[in-house]
Short mmCIF file of C-alpha atoms and ligand atoms in Angstrom, two decimals:
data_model
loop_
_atom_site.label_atom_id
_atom_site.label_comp_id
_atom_site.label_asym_id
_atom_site.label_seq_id
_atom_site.Cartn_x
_atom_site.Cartn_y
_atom_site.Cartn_z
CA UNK A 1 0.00 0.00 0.00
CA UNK A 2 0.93 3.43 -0.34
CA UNK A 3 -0.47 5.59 1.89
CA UNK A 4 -0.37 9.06 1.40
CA UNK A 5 -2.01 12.39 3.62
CA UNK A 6 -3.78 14.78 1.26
CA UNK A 7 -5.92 18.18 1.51
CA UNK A 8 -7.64 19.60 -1.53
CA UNK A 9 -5.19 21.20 -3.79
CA UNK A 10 -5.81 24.58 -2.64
CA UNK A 11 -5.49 23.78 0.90
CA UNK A 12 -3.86 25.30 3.50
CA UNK A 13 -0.84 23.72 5.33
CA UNK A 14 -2.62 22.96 8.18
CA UNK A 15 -4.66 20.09 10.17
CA UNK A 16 -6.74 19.30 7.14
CA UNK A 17 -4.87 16.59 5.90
CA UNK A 18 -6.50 13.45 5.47
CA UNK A 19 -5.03 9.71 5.42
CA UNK A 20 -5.24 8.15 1.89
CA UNK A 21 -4.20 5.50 -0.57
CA UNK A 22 -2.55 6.17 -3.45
CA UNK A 23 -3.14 3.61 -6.15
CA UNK A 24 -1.20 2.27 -8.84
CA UNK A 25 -3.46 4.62 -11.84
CA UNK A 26 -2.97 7.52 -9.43
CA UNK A 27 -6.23 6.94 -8.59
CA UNK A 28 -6.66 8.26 -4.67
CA UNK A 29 -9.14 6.41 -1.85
CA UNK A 30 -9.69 8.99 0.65
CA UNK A 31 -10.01 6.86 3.70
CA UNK A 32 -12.20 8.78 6.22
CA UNK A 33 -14.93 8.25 3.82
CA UNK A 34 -14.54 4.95 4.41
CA UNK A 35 -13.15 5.15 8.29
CA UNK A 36 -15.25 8.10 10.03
CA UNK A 37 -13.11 7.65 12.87
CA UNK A 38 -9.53 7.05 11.29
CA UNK A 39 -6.92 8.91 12.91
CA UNK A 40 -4.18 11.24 10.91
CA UNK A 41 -1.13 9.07 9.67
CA UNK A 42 0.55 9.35 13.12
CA UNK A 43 1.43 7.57 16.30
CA UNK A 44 -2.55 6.32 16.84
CA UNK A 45 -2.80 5.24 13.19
CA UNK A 46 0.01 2.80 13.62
CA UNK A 47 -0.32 1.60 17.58
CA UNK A 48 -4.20 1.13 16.68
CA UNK A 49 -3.77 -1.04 13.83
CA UNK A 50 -5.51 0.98 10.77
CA UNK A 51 -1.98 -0.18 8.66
CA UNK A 52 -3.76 -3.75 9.12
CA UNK A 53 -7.69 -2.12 8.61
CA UNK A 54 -6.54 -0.33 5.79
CA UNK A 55 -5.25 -2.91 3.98
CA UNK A 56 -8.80 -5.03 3.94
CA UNK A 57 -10.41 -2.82 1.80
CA UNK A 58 -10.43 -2.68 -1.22
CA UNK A 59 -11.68 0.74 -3.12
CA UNK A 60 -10.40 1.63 -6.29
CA UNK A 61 -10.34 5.57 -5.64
CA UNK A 62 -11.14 8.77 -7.59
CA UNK A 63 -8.94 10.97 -9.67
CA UNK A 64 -8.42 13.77 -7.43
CA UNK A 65 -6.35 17.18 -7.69
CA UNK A 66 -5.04 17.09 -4.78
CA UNK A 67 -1.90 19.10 -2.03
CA UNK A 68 0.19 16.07 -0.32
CA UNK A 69 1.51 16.38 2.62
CA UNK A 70 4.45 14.84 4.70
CA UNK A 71 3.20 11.07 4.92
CA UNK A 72 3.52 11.04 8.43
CA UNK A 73 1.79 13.61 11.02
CA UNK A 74 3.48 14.55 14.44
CA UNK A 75 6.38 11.85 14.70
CA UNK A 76 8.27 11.43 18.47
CA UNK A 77 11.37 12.22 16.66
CA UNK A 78 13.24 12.29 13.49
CA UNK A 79 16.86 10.19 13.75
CA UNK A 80 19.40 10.61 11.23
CA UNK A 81 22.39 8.62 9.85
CA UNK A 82 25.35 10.90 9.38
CA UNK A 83 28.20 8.88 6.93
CA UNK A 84 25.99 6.01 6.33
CA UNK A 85 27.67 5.30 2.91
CA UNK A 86 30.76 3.79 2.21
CA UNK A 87 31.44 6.09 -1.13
CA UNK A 88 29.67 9.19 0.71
CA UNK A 89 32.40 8.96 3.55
CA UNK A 90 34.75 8.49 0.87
CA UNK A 91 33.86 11.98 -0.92
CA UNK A 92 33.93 13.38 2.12
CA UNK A 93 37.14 12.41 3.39
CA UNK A 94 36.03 10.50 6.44
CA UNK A 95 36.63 7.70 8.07
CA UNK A 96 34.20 5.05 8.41
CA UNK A 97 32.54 5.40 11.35
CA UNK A 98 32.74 2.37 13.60
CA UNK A 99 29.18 3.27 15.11
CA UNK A 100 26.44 4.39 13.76
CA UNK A 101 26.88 8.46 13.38
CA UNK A 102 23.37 9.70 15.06
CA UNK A 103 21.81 13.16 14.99
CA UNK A 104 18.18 14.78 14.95
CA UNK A 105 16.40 17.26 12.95
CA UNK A 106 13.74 18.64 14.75
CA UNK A 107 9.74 18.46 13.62
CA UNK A 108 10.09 22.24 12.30
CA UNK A 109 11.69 20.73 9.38
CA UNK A 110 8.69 18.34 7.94
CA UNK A 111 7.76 19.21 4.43
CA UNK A 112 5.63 18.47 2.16
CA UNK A 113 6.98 16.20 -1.10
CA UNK A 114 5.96 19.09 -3.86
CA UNK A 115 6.68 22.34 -1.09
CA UNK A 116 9.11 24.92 -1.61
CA UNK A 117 11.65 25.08 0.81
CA UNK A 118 12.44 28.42 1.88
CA UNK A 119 16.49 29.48 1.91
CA UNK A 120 17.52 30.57 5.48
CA UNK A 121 19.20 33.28 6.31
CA UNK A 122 21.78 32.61 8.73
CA UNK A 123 23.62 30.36 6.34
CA UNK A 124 24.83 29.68 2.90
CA UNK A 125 25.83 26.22 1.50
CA UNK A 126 22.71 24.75 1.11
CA UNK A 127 23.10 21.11 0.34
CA UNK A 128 20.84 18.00 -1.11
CA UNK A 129 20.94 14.65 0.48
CA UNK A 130 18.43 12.27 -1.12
CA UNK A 131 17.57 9.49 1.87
CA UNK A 132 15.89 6.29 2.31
CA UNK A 133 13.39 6.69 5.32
CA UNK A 134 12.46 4.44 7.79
CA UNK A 135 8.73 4.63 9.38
CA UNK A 136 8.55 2.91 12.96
CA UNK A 137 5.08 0.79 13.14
CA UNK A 138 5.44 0.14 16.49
CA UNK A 139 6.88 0.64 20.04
CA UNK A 140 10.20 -1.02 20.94
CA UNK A 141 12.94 -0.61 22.98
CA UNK A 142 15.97 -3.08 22.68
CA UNK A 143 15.27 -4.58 19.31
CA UNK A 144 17.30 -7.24 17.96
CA UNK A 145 18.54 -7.15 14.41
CA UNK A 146 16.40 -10.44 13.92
CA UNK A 147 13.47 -8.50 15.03
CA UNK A 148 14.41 -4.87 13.61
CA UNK A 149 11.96 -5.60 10.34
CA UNK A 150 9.15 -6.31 12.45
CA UNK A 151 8.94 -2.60 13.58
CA UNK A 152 8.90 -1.11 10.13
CA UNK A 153 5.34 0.68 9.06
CA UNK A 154 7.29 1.51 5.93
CA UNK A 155 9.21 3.69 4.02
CA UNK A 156 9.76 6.75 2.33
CA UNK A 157 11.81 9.67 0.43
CA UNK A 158 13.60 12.04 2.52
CA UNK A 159 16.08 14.85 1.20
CA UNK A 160 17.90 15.96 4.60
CA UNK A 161 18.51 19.34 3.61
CA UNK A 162 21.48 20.61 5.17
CA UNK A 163 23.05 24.21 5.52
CA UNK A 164 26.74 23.03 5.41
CA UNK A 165 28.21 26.36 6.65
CA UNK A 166 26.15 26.21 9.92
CA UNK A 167 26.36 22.44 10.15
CA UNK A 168 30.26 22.36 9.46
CA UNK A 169 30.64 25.93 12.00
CA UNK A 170 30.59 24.11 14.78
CA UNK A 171 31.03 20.15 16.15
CA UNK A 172 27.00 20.26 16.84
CA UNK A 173 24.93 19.27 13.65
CA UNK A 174 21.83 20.19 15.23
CA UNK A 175 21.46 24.13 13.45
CA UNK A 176 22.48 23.28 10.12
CA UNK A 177 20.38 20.14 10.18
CA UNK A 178 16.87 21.95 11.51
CA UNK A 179 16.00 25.10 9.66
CA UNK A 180 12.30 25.12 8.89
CA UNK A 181 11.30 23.13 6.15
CA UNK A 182 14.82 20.91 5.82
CA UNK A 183 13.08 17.50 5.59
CA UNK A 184 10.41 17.64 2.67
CA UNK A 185 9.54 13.78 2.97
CA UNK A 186 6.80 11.26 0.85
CA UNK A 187 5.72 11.63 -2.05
CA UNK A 188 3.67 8.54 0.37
CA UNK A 189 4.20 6.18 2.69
CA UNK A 190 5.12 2.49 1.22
CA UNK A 191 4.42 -0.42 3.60
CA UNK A 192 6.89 -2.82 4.65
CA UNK A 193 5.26 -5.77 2.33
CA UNK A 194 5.45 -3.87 -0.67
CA UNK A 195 9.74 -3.02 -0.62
CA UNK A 196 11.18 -6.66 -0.51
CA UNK A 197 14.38 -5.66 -0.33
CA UNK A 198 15.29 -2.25 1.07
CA UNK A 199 19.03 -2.90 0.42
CA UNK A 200 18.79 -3.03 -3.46
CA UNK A 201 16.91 0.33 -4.09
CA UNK A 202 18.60 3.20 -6.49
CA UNK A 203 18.48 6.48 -5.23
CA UNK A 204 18.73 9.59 -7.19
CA UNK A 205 18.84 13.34 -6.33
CA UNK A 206 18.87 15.73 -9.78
CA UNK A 207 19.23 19.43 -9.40
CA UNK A 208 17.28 21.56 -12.03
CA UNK A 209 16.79 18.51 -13.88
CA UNK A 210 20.72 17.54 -13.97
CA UNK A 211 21.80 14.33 -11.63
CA UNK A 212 23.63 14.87 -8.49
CA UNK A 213 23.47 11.26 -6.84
CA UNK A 214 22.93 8.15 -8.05
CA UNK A 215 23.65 5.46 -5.59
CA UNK A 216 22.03 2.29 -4.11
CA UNK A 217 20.88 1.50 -0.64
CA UNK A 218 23.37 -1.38 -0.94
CA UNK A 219 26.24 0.77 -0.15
CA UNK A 220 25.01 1.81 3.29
CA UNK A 221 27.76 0.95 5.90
CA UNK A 222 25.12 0.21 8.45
CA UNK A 223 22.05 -1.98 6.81
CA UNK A 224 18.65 -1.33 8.83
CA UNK A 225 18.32 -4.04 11.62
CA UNK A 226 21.69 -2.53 12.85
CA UNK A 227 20.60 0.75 12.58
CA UNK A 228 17.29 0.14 14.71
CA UNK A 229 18.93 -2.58 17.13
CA UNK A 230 21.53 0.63 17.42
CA UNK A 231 19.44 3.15 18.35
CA UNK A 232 16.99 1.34 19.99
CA UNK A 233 19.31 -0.09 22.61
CA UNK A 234 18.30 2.88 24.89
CA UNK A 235 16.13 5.12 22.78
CA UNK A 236 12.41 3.80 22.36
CA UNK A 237 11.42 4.13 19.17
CA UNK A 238 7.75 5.15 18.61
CA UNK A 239 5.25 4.13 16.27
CA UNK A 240 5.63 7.52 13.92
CA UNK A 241 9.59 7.46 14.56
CA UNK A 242 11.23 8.33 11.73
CA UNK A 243 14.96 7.30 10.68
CA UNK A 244 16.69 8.15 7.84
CA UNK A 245 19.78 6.20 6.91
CA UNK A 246 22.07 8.02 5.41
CA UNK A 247 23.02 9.67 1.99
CA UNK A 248 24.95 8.05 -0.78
CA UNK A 249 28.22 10.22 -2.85
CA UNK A 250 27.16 13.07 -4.95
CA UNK A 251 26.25 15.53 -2.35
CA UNK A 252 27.17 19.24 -3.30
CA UNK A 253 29.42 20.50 -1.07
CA UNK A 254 32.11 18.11 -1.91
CA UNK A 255 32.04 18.57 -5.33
CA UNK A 256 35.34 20.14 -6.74
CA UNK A 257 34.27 23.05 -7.37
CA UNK A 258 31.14 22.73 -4.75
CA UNK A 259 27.74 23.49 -5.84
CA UNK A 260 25.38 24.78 -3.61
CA UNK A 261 21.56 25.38 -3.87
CA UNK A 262 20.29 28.78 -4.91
CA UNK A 263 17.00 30.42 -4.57
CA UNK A 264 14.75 29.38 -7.52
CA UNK A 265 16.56 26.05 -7.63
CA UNK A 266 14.49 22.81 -8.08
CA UNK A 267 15.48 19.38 -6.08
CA UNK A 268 14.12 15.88 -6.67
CA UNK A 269 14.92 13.28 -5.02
CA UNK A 270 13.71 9.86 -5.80
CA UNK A 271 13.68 6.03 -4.94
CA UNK A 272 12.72 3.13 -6.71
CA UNK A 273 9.32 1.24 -5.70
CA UNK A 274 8.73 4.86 -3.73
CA UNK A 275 8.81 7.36 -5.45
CA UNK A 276 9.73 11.06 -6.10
CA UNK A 277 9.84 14.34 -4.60
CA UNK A 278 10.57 17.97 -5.87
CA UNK A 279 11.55 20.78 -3.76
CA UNK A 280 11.71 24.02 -5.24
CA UNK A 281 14.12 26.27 -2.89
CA UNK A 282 12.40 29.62 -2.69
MG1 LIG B 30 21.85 13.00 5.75
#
């Protein structure tokens, strides 16, 4: 299933967002017609079982013009891989780490997967990093590796927008990381069943239509049930949690010479059996 939140096309940013299904003709169920009392795509939605509810029905949808929103509402918290790629470390000039590299962007940063992103002001370098995304299905706290896949709602496309000058100005990732808007995310959420393997996906970022990355999730130095049995050694992970695992090589900043986003700039970042999403910097 994909599931997707949506608002009418013209709709505001706000609490209107409904859960949905996207369909294979682009066809889109809107659940709460179905569901009066489904909850948004958050926490509830996943700890009350509507992954399992939704996927009994079986609705073939309306063409709809439609606004999507980030596929999931109100996570706990939003953990990120730092040097999860063997040739991305490489580019960069860094060693491999021997841990996982952890850091957070706050919930400020949630996008949409067709929002602009606005450029900050308190720093330059703006950077693309196009991510595989991890959605947490449900509550665990010292997860084994065998179990890791069993707490996995899904996943989805992340670019973890990053402001190198702030990020690199100081040992702290956490400012160059969080600016508002930083993590446009979707275009929907992709269950579990549907990716068979997550470790053979190509991922692609293209700037204004020209590629910047083109790596596969095979390269990750950390695969997911080390990631989660990681992390989750001490830090529950919710249902909502999201991780994202890393970047592969192509970011901008190490580029000889570097390239860096500008205002009016377009980003999409996309992964295969997900999907794609485009980011106009504004
Ligand atoms: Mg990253």
């Amino acid at each position: 299933m994909k599931l997707i939140r949506f608002c009418a096309e013209n709709g505001e940013k706000s609490e209107s967002f409904k859960p949905g299904l996207l369909k294979e003709d682009g066809k889109i169920v809107d659940l709460t017609t179905i569901f009066p009392d489904i909850p948004d795509i958050s926490r509830k939605f996943f700890s009350q079982g509507w992954v399992e509810k939704t996927a009994e029905i079986d609705e073939t949808g309306k063409k709809m013009d439609v606004h999507l929103g980030c596929p999931v509402a109100d996570p706990s918290k939003i953990i990120c891989l730092g040097k999860n790629y063997k040739e991305h470390a490489k580019e960069g000039g860094f060693d491999v780490p021997e841990k996982p590299l952890l850091f957070c962007k706050t919930l400020n940063t949630l996008n949409g997967p067709f929002d602009s992103v606005e450029m900050p002001r308190s720093s330059g370098q703006i950077d693309w990093e196009v991510e595989l995304a991890i959605v947490i299905g449900k509550q665990g706290r010292r997860i084994s590796r065998e179990q890791a896949y069993d707490y996995i709602a899904g996943y989805t496309v992340m670019n973890d927008v990053s402001a190198r000058e702030a990020q690199f100005a100081f040992s702290q990732w956490f400012r160059g990381k969080s600016f508002d808007g930083f993590a446009p995310m979707g275009p929907c959420l992709v269950t579990s069943d549907e990716i068979k393997n997550p470790h053979d996906l190509r991922l692609t970022a293209r700037v204004n239509g020209k590629t910047m990355q083109d790596g596969n999730t095979n390269d990750m130095i950390f695969q997911i049930p080390a990631i989660i049995e990681n992390i989750s050694e001490d830090i529950t992970l919710e249902p909502g949690d999201i991780i994202a695992t890393g970047t592969p090589s192509g970011v901008g900043i190490f580029r000889d010479p570097p390239i860096v986003i500008k205002a009016g700039d377009t980003v999409e970042c996309e992964i295969e059996d997900i999907g794609k999403i485009v980011n106009k910097f504004v």
